[in-house]
Coordinates of C-alpha atoms in Angstrom, one line a residue:
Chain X
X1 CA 13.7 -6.8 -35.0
X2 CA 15.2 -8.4 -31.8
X3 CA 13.6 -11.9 -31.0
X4 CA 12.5 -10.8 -27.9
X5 CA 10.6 -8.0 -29.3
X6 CA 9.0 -10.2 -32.0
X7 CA 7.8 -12.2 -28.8
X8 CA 6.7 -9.4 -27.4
X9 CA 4.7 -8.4 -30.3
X10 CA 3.3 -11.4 -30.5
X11 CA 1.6 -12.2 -27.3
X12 CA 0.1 -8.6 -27.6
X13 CA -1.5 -9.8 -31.0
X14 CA -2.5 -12.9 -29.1
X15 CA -4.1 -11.7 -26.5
X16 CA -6.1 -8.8 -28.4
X17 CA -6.8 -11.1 -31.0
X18 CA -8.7 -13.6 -28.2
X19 CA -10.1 -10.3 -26.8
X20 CA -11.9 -9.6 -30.2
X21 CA -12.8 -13.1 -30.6
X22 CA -14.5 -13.6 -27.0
X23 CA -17.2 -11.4 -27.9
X24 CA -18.0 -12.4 -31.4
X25 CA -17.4 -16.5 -29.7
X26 CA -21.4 -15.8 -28.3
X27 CA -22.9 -15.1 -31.0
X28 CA -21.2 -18.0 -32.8
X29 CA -22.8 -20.3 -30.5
X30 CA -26.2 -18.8 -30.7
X31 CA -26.2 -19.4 -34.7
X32 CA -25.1 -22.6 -34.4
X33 CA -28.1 -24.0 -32.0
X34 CA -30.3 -22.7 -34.4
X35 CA -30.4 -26.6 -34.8
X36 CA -30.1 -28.9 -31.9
X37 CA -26.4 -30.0 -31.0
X38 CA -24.8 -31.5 -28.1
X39 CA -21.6 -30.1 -26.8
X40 CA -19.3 -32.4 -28.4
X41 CA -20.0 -31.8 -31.6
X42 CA -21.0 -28.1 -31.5
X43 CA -17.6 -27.6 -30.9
X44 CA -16.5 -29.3 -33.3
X45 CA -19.1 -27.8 -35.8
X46 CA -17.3 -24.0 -34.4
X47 CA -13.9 -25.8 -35.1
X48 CA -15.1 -26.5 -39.3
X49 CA -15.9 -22.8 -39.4
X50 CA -12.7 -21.5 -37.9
X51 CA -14.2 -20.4 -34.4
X52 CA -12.6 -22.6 -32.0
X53 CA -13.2 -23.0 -28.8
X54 CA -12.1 -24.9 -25.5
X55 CA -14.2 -27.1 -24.1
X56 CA -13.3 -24.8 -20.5
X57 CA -15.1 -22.2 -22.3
X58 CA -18.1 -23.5 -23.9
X59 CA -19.7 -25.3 -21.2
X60 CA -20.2 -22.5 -18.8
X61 CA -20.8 -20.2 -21.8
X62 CA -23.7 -23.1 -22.6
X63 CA -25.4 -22.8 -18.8
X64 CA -25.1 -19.0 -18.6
X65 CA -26.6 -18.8 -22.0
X66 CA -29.3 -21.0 -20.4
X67 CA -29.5 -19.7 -17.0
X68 CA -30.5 -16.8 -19.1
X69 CA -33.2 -18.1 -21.3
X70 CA -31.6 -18.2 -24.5
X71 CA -30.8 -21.8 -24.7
X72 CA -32.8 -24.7 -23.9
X73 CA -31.3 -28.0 -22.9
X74 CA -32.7 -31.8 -22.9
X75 CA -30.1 -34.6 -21.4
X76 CA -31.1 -37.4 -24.3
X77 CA -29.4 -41.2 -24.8
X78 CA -27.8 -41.2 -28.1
X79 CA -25.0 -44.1 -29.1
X80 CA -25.5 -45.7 -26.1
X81 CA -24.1 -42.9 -23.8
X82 CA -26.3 -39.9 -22.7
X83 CA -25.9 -36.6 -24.0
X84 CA -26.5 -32.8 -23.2
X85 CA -28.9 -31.1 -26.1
X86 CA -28.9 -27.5 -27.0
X87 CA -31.0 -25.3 -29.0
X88 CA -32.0 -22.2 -29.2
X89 CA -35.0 -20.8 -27.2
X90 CA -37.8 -18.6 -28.3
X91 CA -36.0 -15.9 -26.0
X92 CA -32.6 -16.8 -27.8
X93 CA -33.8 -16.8 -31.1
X94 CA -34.7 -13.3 -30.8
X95 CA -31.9 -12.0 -29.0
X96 CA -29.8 -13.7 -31.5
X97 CA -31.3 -11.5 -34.0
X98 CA -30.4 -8.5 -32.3
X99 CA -26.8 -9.6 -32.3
X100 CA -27.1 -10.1 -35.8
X101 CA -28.1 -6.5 -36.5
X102 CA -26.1 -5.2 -33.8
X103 CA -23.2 -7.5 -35.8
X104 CA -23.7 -6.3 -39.1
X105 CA -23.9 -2.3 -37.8
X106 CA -20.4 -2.9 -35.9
X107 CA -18.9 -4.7 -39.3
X108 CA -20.1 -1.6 -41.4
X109 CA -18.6 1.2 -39.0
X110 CA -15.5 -0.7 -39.0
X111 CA -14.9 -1.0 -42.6
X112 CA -16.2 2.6 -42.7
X113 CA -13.1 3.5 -40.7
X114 CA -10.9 1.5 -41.6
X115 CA -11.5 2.5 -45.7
X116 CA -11.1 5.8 -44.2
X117 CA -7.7 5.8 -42.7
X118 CA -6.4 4.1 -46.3
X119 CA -7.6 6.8 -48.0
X120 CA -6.0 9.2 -45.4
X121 CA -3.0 7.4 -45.5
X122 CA -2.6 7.2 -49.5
Chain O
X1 CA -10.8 -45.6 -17.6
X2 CA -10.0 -45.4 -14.1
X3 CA -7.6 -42.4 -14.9
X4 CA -10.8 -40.7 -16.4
X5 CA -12.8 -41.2 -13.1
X6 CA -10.4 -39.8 -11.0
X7 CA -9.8 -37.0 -13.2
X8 CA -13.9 -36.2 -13.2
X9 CA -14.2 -37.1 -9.2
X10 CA -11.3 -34.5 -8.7
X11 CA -13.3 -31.8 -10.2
X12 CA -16.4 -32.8 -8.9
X13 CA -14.9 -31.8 -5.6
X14 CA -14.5 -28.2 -6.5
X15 CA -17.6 -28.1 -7.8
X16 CA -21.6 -26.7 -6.2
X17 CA -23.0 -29.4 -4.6
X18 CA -26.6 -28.8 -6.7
X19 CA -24.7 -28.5 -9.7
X20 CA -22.1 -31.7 -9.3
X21 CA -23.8 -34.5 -11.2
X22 CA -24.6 -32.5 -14.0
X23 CA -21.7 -30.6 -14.8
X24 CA -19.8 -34.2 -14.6
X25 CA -22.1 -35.9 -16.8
X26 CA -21.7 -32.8 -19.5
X27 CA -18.0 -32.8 -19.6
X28 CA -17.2 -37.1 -19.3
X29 CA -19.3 -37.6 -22.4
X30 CA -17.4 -34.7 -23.9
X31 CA -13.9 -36.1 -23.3
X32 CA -15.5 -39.6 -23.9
X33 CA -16.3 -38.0 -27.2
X34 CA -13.0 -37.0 -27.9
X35 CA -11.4 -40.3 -27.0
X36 CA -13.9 -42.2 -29.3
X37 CA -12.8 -39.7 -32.0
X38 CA -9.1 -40.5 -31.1
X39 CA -9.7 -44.2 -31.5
X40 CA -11.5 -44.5 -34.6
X41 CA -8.6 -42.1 -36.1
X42 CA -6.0 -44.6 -34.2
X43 CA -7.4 -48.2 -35.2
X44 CA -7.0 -49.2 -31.3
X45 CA -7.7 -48.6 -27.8
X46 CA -5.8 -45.3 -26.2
X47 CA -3.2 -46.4 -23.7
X48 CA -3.1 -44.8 -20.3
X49 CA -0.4 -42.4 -21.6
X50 CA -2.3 -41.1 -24.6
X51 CA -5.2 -40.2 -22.6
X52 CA -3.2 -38.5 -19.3
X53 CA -2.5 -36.3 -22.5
X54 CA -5.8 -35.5 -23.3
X55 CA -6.8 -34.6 -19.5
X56 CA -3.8 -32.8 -19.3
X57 CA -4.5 -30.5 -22.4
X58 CA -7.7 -30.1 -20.7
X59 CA -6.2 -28.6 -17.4
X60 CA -5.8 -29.0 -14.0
X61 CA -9.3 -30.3 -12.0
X62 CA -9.1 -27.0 -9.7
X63 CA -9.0 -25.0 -12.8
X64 CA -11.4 -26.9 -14.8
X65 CA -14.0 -26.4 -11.9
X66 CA -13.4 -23.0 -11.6
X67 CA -14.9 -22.0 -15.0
X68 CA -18.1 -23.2 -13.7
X69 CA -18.0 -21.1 -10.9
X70 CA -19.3 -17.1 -11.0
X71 CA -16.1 -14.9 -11.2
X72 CA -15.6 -13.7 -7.6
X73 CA -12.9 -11.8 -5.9
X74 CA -12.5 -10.2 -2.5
X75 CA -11.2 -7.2 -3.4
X76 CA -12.6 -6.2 -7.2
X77 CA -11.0 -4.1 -9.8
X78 CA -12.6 -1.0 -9.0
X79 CA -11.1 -1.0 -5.3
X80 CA -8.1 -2.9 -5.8
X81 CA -5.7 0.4 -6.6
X82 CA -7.3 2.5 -3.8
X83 CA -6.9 -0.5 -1.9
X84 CA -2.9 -0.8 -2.8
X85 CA -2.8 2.9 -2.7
X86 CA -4.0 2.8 1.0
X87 CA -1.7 -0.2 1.6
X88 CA 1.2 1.9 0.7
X89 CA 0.7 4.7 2.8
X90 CA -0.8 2.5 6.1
X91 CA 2.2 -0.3 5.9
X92 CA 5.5 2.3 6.2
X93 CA 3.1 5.0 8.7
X94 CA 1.9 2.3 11.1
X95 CA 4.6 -0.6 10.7
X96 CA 7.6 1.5 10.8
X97 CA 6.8 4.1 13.3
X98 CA 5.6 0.7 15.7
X99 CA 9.1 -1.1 14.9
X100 CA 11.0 2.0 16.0
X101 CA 8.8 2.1 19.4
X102 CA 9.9 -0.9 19.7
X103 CA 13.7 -0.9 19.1
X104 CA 13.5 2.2 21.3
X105 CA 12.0 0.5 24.4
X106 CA 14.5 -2.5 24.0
X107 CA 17.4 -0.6 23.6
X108 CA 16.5 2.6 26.2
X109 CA 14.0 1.4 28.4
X110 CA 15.7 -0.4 31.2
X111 CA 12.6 -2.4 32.1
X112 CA 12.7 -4.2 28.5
X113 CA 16.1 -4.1 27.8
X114 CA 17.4 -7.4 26.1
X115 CA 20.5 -8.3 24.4
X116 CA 21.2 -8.5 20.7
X117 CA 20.1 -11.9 19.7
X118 CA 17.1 -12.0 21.6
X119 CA 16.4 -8.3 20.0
X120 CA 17.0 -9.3 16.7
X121 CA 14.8 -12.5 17.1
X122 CA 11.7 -10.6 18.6
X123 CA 12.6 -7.6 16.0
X124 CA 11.7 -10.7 13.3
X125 CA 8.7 -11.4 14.7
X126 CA 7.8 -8.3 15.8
X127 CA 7.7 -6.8 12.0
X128 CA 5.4 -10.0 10.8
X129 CA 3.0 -9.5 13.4
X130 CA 2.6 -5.5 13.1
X131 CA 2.8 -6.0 9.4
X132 CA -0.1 -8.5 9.4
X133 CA -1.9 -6.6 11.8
X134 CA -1.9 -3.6 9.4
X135 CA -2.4 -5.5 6.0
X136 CA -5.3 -7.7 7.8
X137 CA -7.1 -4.8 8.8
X138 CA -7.4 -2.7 5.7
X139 CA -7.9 -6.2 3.4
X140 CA -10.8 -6.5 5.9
X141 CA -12.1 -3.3 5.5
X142 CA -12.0 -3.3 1.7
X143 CA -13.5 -6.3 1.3
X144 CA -16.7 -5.1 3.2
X145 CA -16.8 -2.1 1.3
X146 CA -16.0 -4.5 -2.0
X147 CA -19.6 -6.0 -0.5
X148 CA -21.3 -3.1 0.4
X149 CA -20.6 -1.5 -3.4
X150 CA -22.1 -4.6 -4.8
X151 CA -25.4 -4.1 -3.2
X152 CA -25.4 -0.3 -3.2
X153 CA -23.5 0.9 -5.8
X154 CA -22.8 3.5 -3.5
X155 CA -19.6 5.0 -5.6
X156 CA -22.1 5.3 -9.0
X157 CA -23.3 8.4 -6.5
X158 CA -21.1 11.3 -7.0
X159 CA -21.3 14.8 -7.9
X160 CA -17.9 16.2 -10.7
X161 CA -17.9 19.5 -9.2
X162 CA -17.3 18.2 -5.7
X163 CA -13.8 17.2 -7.4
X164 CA -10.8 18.6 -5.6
X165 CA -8.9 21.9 -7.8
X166 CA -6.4 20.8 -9.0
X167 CA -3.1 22.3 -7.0
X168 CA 0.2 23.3 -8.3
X169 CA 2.4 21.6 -5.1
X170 CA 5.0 24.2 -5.5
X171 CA 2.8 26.8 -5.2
X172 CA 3.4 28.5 -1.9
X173 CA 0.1 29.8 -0.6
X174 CA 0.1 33.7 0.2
X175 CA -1.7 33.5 3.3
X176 CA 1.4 31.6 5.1
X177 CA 3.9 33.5 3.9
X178 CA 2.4 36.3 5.6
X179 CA 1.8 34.4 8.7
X180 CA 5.4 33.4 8.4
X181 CA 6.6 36.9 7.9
X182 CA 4.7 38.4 10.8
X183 CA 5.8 35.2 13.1
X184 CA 9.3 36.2 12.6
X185 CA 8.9 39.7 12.9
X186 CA 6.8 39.3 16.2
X187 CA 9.8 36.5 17.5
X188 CA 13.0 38.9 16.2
X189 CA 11.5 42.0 18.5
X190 CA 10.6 39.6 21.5
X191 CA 14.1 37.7 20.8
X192 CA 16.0 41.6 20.9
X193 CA 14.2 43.1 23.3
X194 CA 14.4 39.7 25.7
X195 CA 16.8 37.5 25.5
X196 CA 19.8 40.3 24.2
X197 CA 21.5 40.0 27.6
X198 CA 23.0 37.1 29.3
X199 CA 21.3 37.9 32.2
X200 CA 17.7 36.8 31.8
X201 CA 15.5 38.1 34.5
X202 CA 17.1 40.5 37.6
X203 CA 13.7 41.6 39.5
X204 CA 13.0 41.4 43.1
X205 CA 16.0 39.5 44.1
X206 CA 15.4 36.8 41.7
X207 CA 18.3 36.0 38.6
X208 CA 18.7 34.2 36.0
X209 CA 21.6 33.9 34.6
X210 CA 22.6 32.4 31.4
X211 CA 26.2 31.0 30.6
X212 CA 28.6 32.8 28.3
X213 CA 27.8 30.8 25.2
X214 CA 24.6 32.3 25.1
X215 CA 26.0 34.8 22.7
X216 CA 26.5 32.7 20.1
X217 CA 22.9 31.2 20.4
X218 CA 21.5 34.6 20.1
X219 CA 23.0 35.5 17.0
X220 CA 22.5 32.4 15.4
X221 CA 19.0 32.3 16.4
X222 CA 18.4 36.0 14.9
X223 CA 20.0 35.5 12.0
X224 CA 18.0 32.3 10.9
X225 CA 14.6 34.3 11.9
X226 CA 16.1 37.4 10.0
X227 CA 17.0 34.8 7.0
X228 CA 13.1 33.5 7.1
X229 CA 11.6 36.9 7.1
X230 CA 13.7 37.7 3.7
X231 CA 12.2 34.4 2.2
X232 CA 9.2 34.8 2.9
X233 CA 8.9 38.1 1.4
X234 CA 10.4 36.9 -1.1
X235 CA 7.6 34.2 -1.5
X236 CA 5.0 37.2 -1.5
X237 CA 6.2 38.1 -4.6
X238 CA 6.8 34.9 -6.6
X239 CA 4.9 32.0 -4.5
X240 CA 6.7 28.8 -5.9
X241 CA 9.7 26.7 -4.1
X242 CA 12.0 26.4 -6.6
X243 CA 15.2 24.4 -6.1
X244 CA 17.5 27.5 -4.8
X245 CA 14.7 28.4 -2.3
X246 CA 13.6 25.4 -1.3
X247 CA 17.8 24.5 -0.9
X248 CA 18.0 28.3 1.1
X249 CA 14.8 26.7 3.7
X250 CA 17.1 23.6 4.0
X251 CA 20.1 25.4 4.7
X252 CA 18.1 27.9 6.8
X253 CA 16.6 25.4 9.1
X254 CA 19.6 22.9 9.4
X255 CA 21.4 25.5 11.4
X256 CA 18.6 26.8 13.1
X257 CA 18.1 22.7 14.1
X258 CA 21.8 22.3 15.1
X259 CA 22.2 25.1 17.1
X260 CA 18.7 23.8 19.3
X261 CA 20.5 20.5 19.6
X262 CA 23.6 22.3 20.5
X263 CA 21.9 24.6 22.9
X264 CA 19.8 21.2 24.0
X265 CA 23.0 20.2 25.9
X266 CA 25.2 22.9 26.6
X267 CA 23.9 23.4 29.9
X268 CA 23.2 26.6 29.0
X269 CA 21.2 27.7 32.4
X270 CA 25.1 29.8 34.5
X271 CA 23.1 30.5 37.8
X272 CA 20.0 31.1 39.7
X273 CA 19.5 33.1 42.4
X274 CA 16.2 32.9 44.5
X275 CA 15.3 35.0 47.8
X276 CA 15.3 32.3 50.5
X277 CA 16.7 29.9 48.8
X278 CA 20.3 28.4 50.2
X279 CA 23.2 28.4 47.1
X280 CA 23.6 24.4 47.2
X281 CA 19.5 24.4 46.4
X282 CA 19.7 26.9 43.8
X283 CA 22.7 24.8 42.2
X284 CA 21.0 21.7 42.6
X285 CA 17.9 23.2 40.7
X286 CA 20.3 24.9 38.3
X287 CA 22.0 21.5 37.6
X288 CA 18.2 19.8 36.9
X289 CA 17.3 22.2 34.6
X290 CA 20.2 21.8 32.7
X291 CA 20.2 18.1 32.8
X292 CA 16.8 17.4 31.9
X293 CA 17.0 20.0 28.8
X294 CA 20.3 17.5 27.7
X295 CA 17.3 14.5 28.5
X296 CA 15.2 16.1 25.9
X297 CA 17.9 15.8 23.2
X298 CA 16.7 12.6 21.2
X299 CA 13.5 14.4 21.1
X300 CA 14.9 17.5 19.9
X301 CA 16.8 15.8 17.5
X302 CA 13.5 13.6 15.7
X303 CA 11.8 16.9 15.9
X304 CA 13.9 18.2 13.3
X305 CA 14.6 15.1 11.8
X306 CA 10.9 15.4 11.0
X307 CA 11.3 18.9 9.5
X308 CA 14.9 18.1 8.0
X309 CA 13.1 15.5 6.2
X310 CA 9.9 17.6 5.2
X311 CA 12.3 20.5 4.0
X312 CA 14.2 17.6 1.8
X313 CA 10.9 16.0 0.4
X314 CA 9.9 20.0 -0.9
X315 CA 13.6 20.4 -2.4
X316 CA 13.3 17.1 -4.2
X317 CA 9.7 17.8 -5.3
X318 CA 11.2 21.4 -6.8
X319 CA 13.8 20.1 -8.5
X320 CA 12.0 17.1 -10.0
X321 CA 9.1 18.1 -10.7
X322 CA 7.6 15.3 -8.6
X323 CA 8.1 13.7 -5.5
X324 CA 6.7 10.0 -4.5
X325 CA 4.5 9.9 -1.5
X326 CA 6.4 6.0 -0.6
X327 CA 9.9 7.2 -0.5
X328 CA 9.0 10.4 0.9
X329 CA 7.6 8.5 4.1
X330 CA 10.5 6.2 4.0
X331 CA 13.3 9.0 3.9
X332 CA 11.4 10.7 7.0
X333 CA 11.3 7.5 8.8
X334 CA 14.8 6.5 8.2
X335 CA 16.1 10.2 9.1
X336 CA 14.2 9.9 12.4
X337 CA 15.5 6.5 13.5
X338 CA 19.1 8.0 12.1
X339 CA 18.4 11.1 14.2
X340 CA 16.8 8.9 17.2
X341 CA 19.9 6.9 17.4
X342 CA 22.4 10.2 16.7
X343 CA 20.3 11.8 20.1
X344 CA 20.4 8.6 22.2
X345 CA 24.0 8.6 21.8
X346 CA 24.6 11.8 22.2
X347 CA 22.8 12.2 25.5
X348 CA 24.6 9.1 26.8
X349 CA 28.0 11.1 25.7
X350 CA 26.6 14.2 28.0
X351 CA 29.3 14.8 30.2
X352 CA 29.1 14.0 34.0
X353 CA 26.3 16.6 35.5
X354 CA 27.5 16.5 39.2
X355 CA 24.9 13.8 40.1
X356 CA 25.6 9.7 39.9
X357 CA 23.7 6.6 41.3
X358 CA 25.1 5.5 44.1
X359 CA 26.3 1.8 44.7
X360 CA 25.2 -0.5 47.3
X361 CA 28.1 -0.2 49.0
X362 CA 28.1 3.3 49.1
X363 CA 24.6 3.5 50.0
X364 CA 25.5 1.4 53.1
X365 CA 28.4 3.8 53.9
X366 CA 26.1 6.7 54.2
X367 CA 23.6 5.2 55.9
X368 CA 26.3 3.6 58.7
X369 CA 27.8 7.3 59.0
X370 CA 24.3 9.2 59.0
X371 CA 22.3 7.1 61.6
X372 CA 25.1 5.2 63.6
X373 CA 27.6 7.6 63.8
X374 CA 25.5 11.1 63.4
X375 CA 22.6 9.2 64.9
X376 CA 20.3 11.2 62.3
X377 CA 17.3 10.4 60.8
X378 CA 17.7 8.1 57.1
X379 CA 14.7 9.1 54.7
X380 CA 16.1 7.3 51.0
X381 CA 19.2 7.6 49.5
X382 CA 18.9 7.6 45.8
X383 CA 22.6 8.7 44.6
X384 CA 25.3 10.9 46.0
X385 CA 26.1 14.6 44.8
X386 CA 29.2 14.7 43.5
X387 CA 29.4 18.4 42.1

């Protein structure tokens, strides 16, 4: 295959695979303020589990998340500098539970297809 | 950390006033986070260069800022290809067709005539400003109706069935064929009947009389009117343009066109003969006719530029299947200034009609002989008759 092909190939892999990742990336962040964290190291906590994310991307994600009443935030003095911490609301606990479900049901279908097309295929 | 300061004070800047101090707390304990993190792993204070690399990974202030802000656009994705669609059409229908005005009156027009330089400067400035003009407008208009669909949601509203049916563009509707036909028809007995003879009208001591070449006119014209009837009956029984018919219109209506642009200038008008009226008077008004019909050429001639072009644009579309609506405007608009230039030049190249602008010392001969030496009355001398 030609270099510039394999290029090519690439970037389309990259840029569906950050498509498929942007909407799961919400729900990552809902699970994790299940227990209070400030910004810093809830990203870093994403990071550990293999959902990184820019720091571009997770603070407005944080204050729409809280605009809408899912997250609640308290700015709190912690090493001697003052911090940002987030957890989840009432409102976001629930929502977060939908997500789950609503996760779990789009994992199923998938692998339902997917195990489908191996059999068609073999 | 005066690099980090100037780094958060530049994106404060882009950032709601409401929403400033906050934001820029959030994010300078998250990159003073990150530099304590790079410290302890480093044993030592970061120098200035090791942390313009960490803002730098981070992005540009502008950019940085922007993520904070609601996505907003002033045209949105849901206008944006009627919008370029639109844009295609207005820039060559409204740009063009102004630029040729233009170039028209400058070259033509006595009153704004100019010379080369000073028409290829204004020509420069002349596109940018009708260009803007045009793009300006319809931006404008799109981005109120990008406003009005965010609070109405006016385009949700619409009803499948009122969708256009879908039309075969080949397809060569019954009803004008038959108009077509019975056009013809109705012009070949009028054209027999009427203009057969060279003399045109010989009734109560009034003639017309047409010059010899009229002959040739006649037959062309009847033959091209006698070629259309046969297509369009032929289109009565299998309605599409294919590429030999829609070649046959071409054909058919580039000689039809050349012979009007021949006839436009071949002073065709022989004689008139009016009751009453003296010879020289008749000749003169002979001689008008003939010369403003020659005028009339460059008009003539973008006339069938215009259909020239419509009869390629059909061809094109038959024999490819498709035919872009861009190039398509473009062809007819460079066939037209082609065809404007082709008739200006011609007209210029009409041979001398008996009539030419006096000079002023010509005009002060006259006027010495008619009221010093006739001792006559002067009204105002606008040229001398030569024929």
């Amino acid at each position: 295959m030609p270099q510039s092909t394999k290029n090519e190939t690439f970037d389309v892999f990259e840029n569906l695979r950050l498509e498929l990742r942007r909407g799961s990336l919400i729900l990552a962040v809902l699970a994790a303020l299940r227990s209070e964290q400030y910004g810093y190291t809830l990203r870093k906590i994403l990071a550990d589990h293999g959902m990184a994310i820019d720091e571009g991307t997770l603070y407005p994600l944080l204050r729409r998340l809280e605009t809408q009443g899912l997250l609640k935030s308290q700015w709190r003095e912690e090493d001697k500098r003052n911090k940002r911490f987030y957890r989840l609301s009432p409102e976001g606990k629930l929502i977060l539970k939908q997500l789950w479900t609503e996760w779990q049901g789009i994992d199923s279908s998938l692998n339902e297809i997917l195990k489908e097309r191996t059999y068609g295929t073999s | 950390m005066e690099l980090l300061d100037r780094y958060l004070h530049a994106i404060k800047f882009w950032l709601p006033r409401d929403q400033q101090d906050d934001i820029v707390a959030e994010l300078a304990d998250d990159i003073r986070s990150q530099i304590a993190d790079e410290e302890e792993r480093l044993g030592r204070k970061l120098n200035d260069a090791e942390l313009a690399a960490i803002l730098k990974q981070r992005g540009r202030p502008v950019l940085v800022a922007n993520r904070y802000l609601p996505q907003r656009s002033l045209i949105g994705p849901m206008w944006f290809p009627t919008y370029l669609f639109i844009l295609k059409i207005v820039v060559p229908c409204y740009v063009v067709p102004w630029l040729l005005v233009w170039i028209g009156l400058k070259i033509f027009h006595p009153f704004y005539h100019s010379d080369l330089g000073a028409l290829a400067g204004g020509l420069w400035g002349t596109f940018w400003s009708a260009t803007f003009m045009a793009v300006g407008v319809v931006t404008l208009i799109f981005a109120i109706l990008e406003r009005v669909q965010a609070q109405t949601d006016f385009l949700g509203d619409w009803d499948p069935r009122k969708l256009p049916a879908v039309r075969d563009p080949n397809r060569i509707p019954r009803l004008n064929s038959i108009l077509e036909l019975a056009a013809n028809v109705v012009f070949i007995v009028w054209w027999i009947n009427g203009l057969w003879s060279q003399t045109l009208f010989d009734r109560a001591g009034v003639r017309i009389v047409l010059a010899p070449v009229w002959k040739t006119f006649f037959w062309i014209f009847l033959l091209t009117a006698s070629a259309n009837i046969i297509l369009s009956a032929a289109s009565l029984f299998y309605p599409y343009w294919t590429r030999l018919r829609a070649g046959i219109r071409l054909a058919i209506d580039s000689i039809g066109m050349i012979a009007f642009c021949w006839l436009a200038r071949s002073h065709i008008l022989a004689e008139i003969n009016v009751p009453n009226l003296s010879a020289a008077r008749a000749a003169e008004i002979t001689n008008a006719i003939n010369v403003n019909m020659a005028k009339s050429l460059p008009l003539v001639v973008i006339a069938c530029a215009i259909i020239a072009s419509l009869d390629v644009f059909r061809l094109v579309r038959a024999s490819t299947g498709r035919a872009r609506l861009v190039p398509g405007l473009a062809l007819i608009v460079v066939l037209i200034a082609l065809a404007a230039g082709a008739g200006a030049q011609a007209t210029a190249a009409t041979p001398a009609t008996g009539f030419a602008l006096a000079s002023s010392p010509e005009i002060r001969e006259l006027l010495v002989d008619h009221v010093d030496v006739q001792h006559r009355n002067a009204g105002t001398v606008l040229g001398i008759r030569t024929g």
